[in-house]
Coordinates of C-alpha atoms in Angstrom, one line a residue:
Chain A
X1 CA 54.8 -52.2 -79.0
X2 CA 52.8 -53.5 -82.1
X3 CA 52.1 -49.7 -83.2
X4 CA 56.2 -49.4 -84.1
X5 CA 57.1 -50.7 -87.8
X6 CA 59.6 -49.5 -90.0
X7 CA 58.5 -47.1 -92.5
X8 CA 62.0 -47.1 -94.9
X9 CA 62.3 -50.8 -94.7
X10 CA 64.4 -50.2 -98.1
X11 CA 67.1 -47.8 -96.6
X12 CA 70.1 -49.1 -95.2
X13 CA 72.5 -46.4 -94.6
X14 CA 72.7 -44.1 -91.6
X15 CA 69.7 -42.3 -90.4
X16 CA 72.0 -39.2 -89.9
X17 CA 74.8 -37.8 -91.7
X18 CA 76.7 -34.7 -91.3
X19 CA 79.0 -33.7 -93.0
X20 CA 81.0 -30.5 -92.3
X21 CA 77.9 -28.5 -91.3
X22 CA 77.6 -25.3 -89.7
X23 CA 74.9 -23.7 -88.1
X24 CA 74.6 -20.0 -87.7
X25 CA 71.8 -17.6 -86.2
X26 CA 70.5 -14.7 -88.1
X27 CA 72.5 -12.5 -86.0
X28 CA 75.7 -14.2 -88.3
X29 CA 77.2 -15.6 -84.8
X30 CA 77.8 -19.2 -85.3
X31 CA 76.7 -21.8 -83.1
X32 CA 78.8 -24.6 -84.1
X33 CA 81.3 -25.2 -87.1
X34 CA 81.9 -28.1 -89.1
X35 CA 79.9 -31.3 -87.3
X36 CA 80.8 -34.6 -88.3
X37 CA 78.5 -37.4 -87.6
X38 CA 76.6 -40.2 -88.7
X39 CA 74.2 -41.9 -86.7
X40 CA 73.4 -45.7 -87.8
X41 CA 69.9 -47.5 -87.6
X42 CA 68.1 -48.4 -84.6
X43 CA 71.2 -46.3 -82.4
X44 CA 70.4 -45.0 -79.5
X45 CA 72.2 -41.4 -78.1
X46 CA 72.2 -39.5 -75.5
X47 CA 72.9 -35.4 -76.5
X48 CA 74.8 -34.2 -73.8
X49 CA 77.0 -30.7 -73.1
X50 CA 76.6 -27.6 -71.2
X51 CA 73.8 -25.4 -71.3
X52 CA 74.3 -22.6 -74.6
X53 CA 76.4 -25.7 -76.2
X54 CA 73.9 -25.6 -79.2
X55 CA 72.0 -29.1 -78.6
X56 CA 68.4 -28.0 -78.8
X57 CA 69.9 -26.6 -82.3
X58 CA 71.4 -28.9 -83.4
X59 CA 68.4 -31.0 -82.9
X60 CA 66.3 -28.3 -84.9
X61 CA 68.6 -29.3 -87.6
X62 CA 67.7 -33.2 -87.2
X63 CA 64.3 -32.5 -86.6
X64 CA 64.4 -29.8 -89.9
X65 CA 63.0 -26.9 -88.7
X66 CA 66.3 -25.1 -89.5
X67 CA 68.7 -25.6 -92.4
X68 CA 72.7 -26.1 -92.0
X69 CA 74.6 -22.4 -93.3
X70 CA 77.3 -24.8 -94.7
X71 CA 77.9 -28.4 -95.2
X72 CA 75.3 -31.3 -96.0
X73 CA 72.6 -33.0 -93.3
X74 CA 71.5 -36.2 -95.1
X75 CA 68.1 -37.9 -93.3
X76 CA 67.5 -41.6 -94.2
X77 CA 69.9 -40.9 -96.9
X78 CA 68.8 -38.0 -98.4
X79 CA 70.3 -34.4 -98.6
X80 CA 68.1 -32.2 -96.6
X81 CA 69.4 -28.7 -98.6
X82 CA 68.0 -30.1 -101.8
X83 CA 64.4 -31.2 -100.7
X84 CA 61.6 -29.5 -101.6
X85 CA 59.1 -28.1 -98.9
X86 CA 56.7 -30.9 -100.0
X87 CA 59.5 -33.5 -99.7
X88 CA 60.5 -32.0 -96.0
X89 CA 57.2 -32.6 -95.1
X90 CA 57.6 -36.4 -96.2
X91 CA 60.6 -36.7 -94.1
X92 CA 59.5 -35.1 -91.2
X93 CA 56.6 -37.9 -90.9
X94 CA 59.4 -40.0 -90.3
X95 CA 60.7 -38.2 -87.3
X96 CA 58.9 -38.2 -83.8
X97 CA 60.0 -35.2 -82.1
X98 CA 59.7 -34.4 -78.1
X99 CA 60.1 -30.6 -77.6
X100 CA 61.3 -29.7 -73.9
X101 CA 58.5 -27.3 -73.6
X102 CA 56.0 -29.7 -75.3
X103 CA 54.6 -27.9 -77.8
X104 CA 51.2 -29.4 -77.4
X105 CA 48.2 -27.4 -78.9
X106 CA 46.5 -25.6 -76.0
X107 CA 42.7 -25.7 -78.0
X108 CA 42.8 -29.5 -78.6
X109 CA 42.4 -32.5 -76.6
X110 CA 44.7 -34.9 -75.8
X111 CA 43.4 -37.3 -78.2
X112 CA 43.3 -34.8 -81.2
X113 CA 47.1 -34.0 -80.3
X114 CA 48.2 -36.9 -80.2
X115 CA 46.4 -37.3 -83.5
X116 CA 48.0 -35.0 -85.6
X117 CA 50.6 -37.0 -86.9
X118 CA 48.0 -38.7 -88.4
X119 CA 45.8 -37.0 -89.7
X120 CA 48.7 -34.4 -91.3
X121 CA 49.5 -38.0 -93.4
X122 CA 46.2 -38.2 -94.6
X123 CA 45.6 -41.5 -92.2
X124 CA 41.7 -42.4 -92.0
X125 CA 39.7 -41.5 -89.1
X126 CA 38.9 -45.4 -88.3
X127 CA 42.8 -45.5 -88.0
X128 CA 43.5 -42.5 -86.2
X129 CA 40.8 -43.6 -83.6
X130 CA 42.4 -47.1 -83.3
X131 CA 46.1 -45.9 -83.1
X132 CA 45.4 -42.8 -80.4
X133 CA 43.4 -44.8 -78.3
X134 CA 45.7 -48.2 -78.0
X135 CA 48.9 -45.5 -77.2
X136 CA 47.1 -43.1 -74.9
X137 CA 46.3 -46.0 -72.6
X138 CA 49.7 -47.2 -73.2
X139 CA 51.0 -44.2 -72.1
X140 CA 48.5 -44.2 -68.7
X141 CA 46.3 -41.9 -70.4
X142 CA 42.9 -43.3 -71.3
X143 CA 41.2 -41.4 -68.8
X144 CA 42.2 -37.7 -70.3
X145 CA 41.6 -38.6 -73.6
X146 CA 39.3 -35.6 -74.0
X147 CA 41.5 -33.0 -71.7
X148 CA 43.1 -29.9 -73.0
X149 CA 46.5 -29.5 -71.9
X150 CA 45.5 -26.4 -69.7
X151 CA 44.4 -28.8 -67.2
X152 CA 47.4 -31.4 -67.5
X153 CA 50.4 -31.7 -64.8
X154 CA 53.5 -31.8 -66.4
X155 CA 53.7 -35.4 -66.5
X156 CA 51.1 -35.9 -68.0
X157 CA 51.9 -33.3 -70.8
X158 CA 54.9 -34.9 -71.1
X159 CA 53.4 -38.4 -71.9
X160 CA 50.7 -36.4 -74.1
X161 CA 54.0 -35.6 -76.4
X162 CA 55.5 -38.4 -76.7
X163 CA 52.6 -40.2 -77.5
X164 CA 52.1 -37.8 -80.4
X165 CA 55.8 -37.7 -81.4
X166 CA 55.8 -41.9 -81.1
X167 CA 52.3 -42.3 -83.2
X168 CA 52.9 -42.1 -86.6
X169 CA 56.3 -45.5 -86.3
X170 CA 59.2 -42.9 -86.7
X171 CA 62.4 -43.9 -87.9
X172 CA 63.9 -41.2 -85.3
X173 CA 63.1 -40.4 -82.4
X174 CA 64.4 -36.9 -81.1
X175 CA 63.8 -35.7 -77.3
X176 CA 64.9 -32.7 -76.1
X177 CA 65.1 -32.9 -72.4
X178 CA 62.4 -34.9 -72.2
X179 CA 63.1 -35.4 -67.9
X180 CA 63.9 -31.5 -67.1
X181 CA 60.2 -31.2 -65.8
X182 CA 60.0 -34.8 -64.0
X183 CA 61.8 -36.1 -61.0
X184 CA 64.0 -39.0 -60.9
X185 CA 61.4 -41.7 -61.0
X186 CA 59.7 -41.0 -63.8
X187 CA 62.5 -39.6 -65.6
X188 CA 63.6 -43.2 -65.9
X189 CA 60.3 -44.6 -66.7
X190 CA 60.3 -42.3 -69.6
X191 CA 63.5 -43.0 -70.6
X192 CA 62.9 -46.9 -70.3
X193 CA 59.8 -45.9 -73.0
X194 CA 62.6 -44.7 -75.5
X195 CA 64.6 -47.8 -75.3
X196 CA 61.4 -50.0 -75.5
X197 CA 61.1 -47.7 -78.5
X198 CA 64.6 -48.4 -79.9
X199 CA 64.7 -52.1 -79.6
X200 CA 61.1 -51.7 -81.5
X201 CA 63.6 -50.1 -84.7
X202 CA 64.1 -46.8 -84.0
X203 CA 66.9 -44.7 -83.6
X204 CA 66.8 -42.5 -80.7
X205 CA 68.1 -39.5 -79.9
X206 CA 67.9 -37.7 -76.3
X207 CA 69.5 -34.8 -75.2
X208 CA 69.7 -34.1 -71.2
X209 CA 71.4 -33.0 -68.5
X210 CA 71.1 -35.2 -66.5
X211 CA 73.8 -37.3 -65.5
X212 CA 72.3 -39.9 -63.5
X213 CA 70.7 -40.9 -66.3
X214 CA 73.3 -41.3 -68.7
X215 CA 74.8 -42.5 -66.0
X216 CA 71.6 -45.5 -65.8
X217 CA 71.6 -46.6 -69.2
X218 CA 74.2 -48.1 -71.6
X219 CA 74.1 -45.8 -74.6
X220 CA 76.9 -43.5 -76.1
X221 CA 77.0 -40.2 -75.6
X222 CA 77.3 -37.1 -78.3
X223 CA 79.0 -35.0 -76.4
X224 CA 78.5 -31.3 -77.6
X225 CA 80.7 -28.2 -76.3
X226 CA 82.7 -25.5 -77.5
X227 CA 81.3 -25.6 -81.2
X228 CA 82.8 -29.4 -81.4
X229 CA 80.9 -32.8 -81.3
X230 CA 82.4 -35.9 -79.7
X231 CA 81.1 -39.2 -79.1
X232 CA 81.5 -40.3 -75.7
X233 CA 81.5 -44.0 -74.8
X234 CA 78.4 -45.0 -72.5
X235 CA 78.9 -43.9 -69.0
X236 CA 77.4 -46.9 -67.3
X237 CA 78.9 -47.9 -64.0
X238 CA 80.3 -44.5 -63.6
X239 CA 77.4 -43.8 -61.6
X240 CA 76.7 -47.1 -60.3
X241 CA 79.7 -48.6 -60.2
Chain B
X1 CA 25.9 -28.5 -89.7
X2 CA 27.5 -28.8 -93.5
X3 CA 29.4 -26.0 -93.2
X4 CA 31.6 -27.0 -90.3
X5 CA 34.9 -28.4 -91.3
X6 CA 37.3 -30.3 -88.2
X7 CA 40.4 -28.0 -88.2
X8 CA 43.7 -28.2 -86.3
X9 CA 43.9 -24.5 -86.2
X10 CA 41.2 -22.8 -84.1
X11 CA 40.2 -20.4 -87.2
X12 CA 36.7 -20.4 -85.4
X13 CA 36.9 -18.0 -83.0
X14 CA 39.1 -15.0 -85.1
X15 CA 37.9 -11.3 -85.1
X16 CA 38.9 -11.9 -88.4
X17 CA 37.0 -14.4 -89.7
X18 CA 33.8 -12.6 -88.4
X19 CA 35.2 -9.8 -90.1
X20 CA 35.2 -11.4 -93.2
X21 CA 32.0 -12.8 -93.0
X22 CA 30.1 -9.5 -92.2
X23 CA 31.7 -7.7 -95.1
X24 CA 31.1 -10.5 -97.5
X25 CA 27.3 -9.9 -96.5
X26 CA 27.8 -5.9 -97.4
X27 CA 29.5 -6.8 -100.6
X28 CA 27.3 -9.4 -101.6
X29 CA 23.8 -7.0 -101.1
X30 CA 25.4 -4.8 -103.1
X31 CA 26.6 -7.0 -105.7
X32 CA 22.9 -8.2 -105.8
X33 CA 21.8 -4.7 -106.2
X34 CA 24.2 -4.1 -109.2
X35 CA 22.8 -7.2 -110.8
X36 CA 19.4 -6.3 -110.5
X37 CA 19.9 -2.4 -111.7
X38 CA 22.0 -4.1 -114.6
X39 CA 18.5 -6.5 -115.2
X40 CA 16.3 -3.5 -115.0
X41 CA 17.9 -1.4 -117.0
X42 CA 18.3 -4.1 -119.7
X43 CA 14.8 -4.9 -119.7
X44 CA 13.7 -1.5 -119.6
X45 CA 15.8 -1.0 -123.0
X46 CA 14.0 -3.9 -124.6
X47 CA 10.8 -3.1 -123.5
X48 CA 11.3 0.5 -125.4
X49 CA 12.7 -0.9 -128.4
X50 CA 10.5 -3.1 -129.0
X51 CA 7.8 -0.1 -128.4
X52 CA 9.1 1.7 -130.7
X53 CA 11.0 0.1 -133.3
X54 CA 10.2 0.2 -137.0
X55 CA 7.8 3.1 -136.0
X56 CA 7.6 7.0 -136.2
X57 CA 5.3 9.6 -134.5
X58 CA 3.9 12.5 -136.3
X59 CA 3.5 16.0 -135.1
X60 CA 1.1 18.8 -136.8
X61 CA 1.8 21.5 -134.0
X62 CA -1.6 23.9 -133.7
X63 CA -1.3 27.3 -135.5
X64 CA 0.7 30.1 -134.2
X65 CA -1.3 32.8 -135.6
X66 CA -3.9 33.9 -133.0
X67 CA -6.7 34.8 -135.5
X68 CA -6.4 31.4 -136.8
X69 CA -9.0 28.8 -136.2
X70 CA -7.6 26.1 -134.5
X71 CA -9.7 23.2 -134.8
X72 CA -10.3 23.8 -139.2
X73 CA -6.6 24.2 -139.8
X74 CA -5.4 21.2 -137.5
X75 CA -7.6 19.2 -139.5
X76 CA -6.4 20.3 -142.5
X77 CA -2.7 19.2 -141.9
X78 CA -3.2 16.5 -140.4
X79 CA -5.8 14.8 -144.2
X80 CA -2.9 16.6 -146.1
X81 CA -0.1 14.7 -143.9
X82 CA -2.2 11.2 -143.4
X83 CA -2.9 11.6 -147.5
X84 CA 0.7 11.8 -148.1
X85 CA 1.9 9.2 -145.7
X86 CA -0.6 6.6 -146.4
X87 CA 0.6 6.7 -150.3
X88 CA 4.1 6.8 -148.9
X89 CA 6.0 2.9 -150.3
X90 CA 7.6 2.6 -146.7
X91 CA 4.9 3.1 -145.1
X92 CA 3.0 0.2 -143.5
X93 CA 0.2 2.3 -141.3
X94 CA -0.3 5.8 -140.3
X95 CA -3.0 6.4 -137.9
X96 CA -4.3 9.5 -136.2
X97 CA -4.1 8.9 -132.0
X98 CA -7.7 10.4 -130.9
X99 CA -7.2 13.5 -128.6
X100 CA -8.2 11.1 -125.8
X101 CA -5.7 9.2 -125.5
X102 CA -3.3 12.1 -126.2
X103 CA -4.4 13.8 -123.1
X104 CA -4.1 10.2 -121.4
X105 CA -0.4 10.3 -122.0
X106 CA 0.0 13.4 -120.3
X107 CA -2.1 12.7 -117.5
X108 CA 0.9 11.6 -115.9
X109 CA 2.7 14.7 -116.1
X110 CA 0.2 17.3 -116.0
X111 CA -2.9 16.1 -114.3
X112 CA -6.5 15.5 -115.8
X113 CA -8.3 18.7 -114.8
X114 CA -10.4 20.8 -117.4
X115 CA -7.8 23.3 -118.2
X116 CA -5.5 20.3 -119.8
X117 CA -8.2 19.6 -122.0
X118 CA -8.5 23.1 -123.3
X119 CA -4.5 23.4 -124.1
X120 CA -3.2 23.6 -127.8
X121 CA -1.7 20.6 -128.2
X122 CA -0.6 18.7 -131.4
X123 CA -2.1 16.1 -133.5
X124 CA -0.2 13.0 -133.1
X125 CA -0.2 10.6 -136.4
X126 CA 1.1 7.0 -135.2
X127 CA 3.5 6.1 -138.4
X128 CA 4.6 2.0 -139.0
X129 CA 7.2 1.3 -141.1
X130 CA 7.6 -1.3 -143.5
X131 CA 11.1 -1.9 -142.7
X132 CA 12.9 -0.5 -139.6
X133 CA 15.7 1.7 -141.6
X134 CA 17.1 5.5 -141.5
X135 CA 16.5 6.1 -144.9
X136 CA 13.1 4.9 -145.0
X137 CA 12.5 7.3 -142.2
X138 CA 14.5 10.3 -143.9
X139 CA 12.6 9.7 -146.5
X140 CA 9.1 10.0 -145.6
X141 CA 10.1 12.6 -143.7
X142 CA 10.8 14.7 -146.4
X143 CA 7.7 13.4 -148.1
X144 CA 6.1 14.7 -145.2
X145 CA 7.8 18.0 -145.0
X146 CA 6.7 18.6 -148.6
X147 CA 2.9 17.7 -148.2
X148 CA 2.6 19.4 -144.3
X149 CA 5.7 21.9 -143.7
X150 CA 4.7 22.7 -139.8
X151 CA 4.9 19.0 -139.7
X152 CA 7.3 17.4 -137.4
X153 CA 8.4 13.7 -137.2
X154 CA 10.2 12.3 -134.4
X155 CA 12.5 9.1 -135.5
X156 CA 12.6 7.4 -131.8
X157 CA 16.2 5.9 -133.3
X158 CA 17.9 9.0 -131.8
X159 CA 16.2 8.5 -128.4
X160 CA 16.4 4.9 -127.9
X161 CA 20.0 5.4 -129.2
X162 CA 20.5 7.9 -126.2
X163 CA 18.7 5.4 -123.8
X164 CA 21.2 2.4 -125.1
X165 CA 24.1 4.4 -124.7
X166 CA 22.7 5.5 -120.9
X167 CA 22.0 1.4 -120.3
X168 CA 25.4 0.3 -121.6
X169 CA 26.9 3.1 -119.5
X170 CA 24.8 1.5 -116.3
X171 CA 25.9 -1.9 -117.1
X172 CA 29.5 -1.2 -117.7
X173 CA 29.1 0.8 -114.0
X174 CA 27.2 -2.5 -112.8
X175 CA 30.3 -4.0 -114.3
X176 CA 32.9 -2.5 -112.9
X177 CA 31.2 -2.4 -109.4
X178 CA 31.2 -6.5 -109.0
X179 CA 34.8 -6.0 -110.1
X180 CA 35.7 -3.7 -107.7
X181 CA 33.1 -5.9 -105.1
X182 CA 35.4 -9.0 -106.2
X183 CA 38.7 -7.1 -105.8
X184 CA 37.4 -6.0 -102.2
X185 CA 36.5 -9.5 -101.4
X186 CA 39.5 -10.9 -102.1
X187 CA 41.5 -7.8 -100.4
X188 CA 39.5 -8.5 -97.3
X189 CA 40.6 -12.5 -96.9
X190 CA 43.8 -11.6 -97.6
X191 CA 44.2 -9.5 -95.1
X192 CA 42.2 -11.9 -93.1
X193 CA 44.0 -14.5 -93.5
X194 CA 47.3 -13.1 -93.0
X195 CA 46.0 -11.8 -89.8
X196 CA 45.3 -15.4 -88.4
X197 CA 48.4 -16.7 -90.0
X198 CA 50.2 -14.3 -87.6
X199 CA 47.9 -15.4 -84.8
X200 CA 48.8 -18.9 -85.5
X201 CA 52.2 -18.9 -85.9
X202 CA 52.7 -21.7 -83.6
X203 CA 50.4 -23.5 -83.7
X204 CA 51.5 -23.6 -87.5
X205 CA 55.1 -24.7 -86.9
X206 CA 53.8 -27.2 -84.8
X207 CA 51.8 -28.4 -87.8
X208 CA 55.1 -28.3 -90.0
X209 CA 57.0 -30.0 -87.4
X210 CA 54.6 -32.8 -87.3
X211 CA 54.8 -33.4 -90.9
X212 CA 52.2 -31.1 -92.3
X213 CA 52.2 -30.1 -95.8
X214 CA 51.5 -26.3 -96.7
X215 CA 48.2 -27.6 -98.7
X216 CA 47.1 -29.4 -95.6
X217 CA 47.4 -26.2 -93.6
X218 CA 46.3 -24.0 -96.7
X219 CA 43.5 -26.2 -97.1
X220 CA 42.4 -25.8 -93.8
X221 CA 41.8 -21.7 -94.5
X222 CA 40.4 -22.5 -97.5
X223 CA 37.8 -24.1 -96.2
X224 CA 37.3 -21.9 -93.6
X225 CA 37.0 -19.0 -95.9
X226 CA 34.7 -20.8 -98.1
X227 CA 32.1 -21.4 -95.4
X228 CA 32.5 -17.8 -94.2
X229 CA 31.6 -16.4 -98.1
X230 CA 28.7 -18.6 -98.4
X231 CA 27.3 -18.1 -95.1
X232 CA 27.8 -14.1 -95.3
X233 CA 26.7 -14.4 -98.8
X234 CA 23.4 -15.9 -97.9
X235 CA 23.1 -12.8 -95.1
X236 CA 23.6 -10.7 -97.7
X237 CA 21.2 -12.0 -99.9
X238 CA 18.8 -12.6 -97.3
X239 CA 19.4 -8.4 -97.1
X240 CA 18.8 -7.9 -100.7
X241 CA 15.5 -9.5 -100.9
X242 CA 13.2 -7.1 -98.5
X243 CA 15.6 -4.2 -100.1
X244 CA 14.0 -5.2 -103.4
X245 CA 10.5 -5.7 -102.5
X246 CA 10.8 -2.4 -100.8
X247 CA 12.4 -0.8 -104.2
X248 CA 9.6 -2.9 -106.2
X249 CA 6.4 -1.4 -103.9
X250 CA 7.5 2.0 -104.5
X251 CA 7.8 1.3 -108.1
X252 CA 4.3 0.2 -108.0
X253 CA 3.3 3.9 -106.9
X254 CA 4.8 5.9 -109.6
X255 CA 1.9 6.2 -112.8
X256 CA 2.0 3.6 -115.4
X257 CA 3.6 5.7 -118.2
X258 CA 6.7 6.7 -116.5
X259 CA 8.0 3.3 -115.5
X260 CA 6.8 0.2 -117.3
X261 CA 6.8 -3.0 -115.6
X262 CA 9.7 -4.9 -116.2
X263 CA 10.0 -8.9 -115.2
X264 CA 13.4 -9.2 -114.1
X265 CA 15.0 -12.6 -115.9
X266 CA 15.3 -16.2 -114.9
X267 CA 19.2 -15.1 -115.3
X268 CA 19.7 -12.8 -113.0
X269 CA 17.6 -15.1 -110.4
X270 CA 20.3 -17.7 -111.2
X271 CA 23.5 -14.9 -110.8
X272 CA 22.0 -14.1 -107.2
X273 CA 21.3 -17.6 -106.4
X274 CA 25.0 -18.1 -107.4
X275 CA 26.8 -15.1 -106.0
X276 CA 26.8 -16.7 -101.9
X277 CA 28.6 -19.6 -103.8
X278 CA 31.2 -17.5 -106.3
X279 CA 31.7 -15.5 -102.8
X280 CA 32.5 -18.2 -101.2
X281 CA 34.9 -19.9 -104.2
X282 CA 36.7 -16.5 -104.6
X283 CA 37.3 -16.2 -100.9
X284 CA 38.4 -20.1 -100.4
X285 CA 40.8 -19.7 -103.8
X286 CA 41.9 -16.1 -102.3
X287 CA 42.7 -17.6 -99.0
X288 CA 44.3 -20.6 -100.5
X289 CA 47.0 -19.0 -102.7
X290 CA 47.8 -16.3 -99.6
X291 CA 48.5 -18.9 -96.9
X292 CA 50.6 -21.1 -99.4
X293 CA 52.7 -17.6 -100.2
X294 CA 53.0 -16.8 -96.5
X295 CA 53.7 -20.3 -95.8
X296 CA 57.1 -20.2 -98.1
X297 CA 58.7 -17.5 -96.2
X298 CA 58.3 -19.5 -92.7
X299 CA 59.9 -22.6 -91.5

């Protein structure tokens, strides 16, 4: 897809780096110790590991919307515990995130959510017209540009936010059961949209449970359980044979 | 319209925002009413001062004795006390004020029927300095005193000073209410805003979590806030200005003598024609720095 380009075309290290970090809840019950892992450019993952494992935390970590209680979380490079709010904002418009419930704002259209990327970076409205429109008719949507969410099916919703978490070029993509509300079908279509995305230049993170998909596509797995972190080769043919 | 702002956030349609911009309107008539009492009071002040100044007023009191004849020895005080003040060095003018117009003054106060012309009242000498100082006064006073000793002169410096003491005291009141207004103004979007920051609270992460900046969502609020003071200003003012042609009708009732007319300054047109805007700067700064505070303690 044209709209993809590489926004830190000057960074060459790993997108991800952990190193030793914990993550703990306020209650002070830890939710995994110690994580060691570094994702390279333009990878592509598949988060896997029983429900409670910690993966939608341990993508709130990625996706910075909580802070490691020990050890250092670098993002294109950088050290995440030193940045300044300002400066997470900056890095944050690098990521494209896909909640598993969404997210979407319930009092704006599709085209204004998808916009927000955008217009959060200060991108002109000529732009932000341009940019919306091309990806919501990429994404089969150019007929409910003006639709609030309220009257969305779920896949719909679903293409809705990854539109907006695809819009602004990130340098990582993270989806958090992006299939759990879609059958089997489309589940692969939108997984097929990730890898479109990843041979684009991103990196791509995905956590799901479901197997036939890991199963589908030939990507390592980060296999999280029991506070530790593996990486799994790609499951392909397991399935399939 | 020029007020309406595209926002992420739907600040629109909060019970708090309306809230806002209803008591901006209450604070804003009353700031306008401050401002105007301040004006009045002011140009009351200069009116009398510049009535008065550099002048004294004479009284020969009618006799006390009741065998006495009124009209002969009246007369008499009053040559002796024109003869002395009229040789007096600080003294510019000193004129007699007919009976006439002495009863005119009082029409106010006591009516204009025949038994009011028929009271004892004192002769009134109108004195004009040559220069507008105490000793000059203390000293044709006692000129006075020694020439006509029933005579008694009023220096209208210790009244005016009364009445610019009683002005200051109104404007430091006026003062202290468009702090107080301000204070409650800013108070009010705070609690505002915190209120919608709580209603947003998702809506606001989302923002984050897309890359938002806090002065991208605090400038959002901001702007809000500053479209609610300047549209509940302009209410308020639009409350004020029948108020005051109400106030100024019934001012137009009450006799001549008692309250003067006083044109209010081009200044304190220009404060009211601001004080929509100020509202609406103080409650778009106010809002500003209390979202980017909130902001810190979230995600």
């Amino acid at each position: 897809m044209a709209l993809i380009r590489k926004k830190n075309a000057g960074f060459t290290g790993d997108t991800v780096q952990l190193d030793g970090v914990a993550l703990r809840y306020d209650t002070g019950r830890d939710v995994f110790k110690a994580l060691t892992l570094n994702l390279p450019q333009k990878s592509f993952y598949f988060l896997t590991g029983p429900s409670g494992a910690g993966k939608t935390s341990l993508l709130s970590l990625l996706y910075l919307a909580m802070r490691p209680a020990e050890g250092t979380l670098r993002l294109f490079g950088e050290d995440v515990t030193l940045a300044s709010r300002t400066r997470l904002a900056e890095l944050r418009r690098k990521l494209g995130v896909v909640f598993q419930d969404f997210r979407l704002l319930d009092h704006l259209s599709a085209f204004d959510n998808v916009a927000l990327p955008l217009r959060v970076a200060g991108i002109g409205e000529a732009a932000v017209r341009r940019d919306v429109s091309e990806l919501l008719k990429w994404v089969g949507l150019a007929d409910l540009m003006d639709a609030r969410p309220a009257i969305l099916s779920g896949g719909q919703k679903q293409r809705v936010a990854i539109a907006r978490a695809v819009v602004n070029r990130p340098s990582l993509i993270l989806a958090d059961e992006p299939t759990g509300n879609v059958d089997d079908k489309i589940a692969v279509r939108l997984i097929q949209l990730f890898v479109e995305l990843h041979k684009l230049g991103s990196s791509v993170v995905v956590a799901t449970h479901n197997e036939s998909l890991t199963a589908r596509f030939p990507f390592p797995r980060l296999h999280l359980e029991n506070g530790t972190l593996s990486v799994l080769p790609p499951q392909v043919g397991a399935e399939t044979g | 319209m020029m007020l309406a702002f595209r926002s992420d956030l739907p600040l629109r349609k909060t019970a708090a925002g309306h809230f806002v911009q209803w008591l901006v309107m209450v604070l804003v008539f009353m700031a306008a009413l401050a401002a105007t009492v301040h004006a009045y009071t002011d140009g009351l002040l200069t009116h009398w001062n510049r009535s008065v100044v550099g002048t004294l007023t004479v009284q020969i009191p009618p006799p006390a004795a009741e065998n006495a004849t009124p009209a002969a020895s009246t007369s008499d005080a009053v040559t002796a006390a024109l003869g002395a003040l009229k040789t007096h060095p600080a003294v510019a003018t000193a004129n007699l004020i007919p009976r006439g117009k002495v009863l005119e003054l009082l029409e106010p106060w006591l009516g204009s029927g025949a038994a009011v012309s028929d009271l004892p009242l004192p002769a009134l000498i109108d004195v004009q300095l040559r220069d507008n100082d105490a000793s000059a006064a203390a000293a044709v006073g006692k000129a006075l005193s020694a020439a006509v000793p029933t005579a008694i002169v009023d220096d209208h410096r210790v009244w005016l000073s009364r009445l610019t003491n009683l002005a200051e005291g109104v404007g430091v009141v006026a003062l202290t209410l468009m702090a107080m207004i301000s204070g409650a103004l800013a108070l009010t979007v705070i609690f505002a805003t915190r209120a919608s920051l709580a209603e947003f609270v998702q809506v606001i992460e989302v923002l984050h979590l897309v890359g938002a900046k806090d002065d991208y969502i605090a400038g959002q609020f901001a702007r809000r806030a500053l479209s609610q003071g300047i549209i509940g200003g302009l209410c308020g003012l639009m409350l004020y200005v029948p108020t005051l042609g109400v106030i100024a009708w019934l001012g137009s009732r009450v006799e001549r003598g008692m309250l003067p007319d006083i044109t209010l300054p081009l200044t304190l047109w220009l404060t009211l024609a601001a004080l929509p805007f100020v509202a609406g700067l103080l409650a778009m700064a106010t809002a500003h720095m209390t979202v980017r505070r909130t902001l810190r303690t979230m995600m």
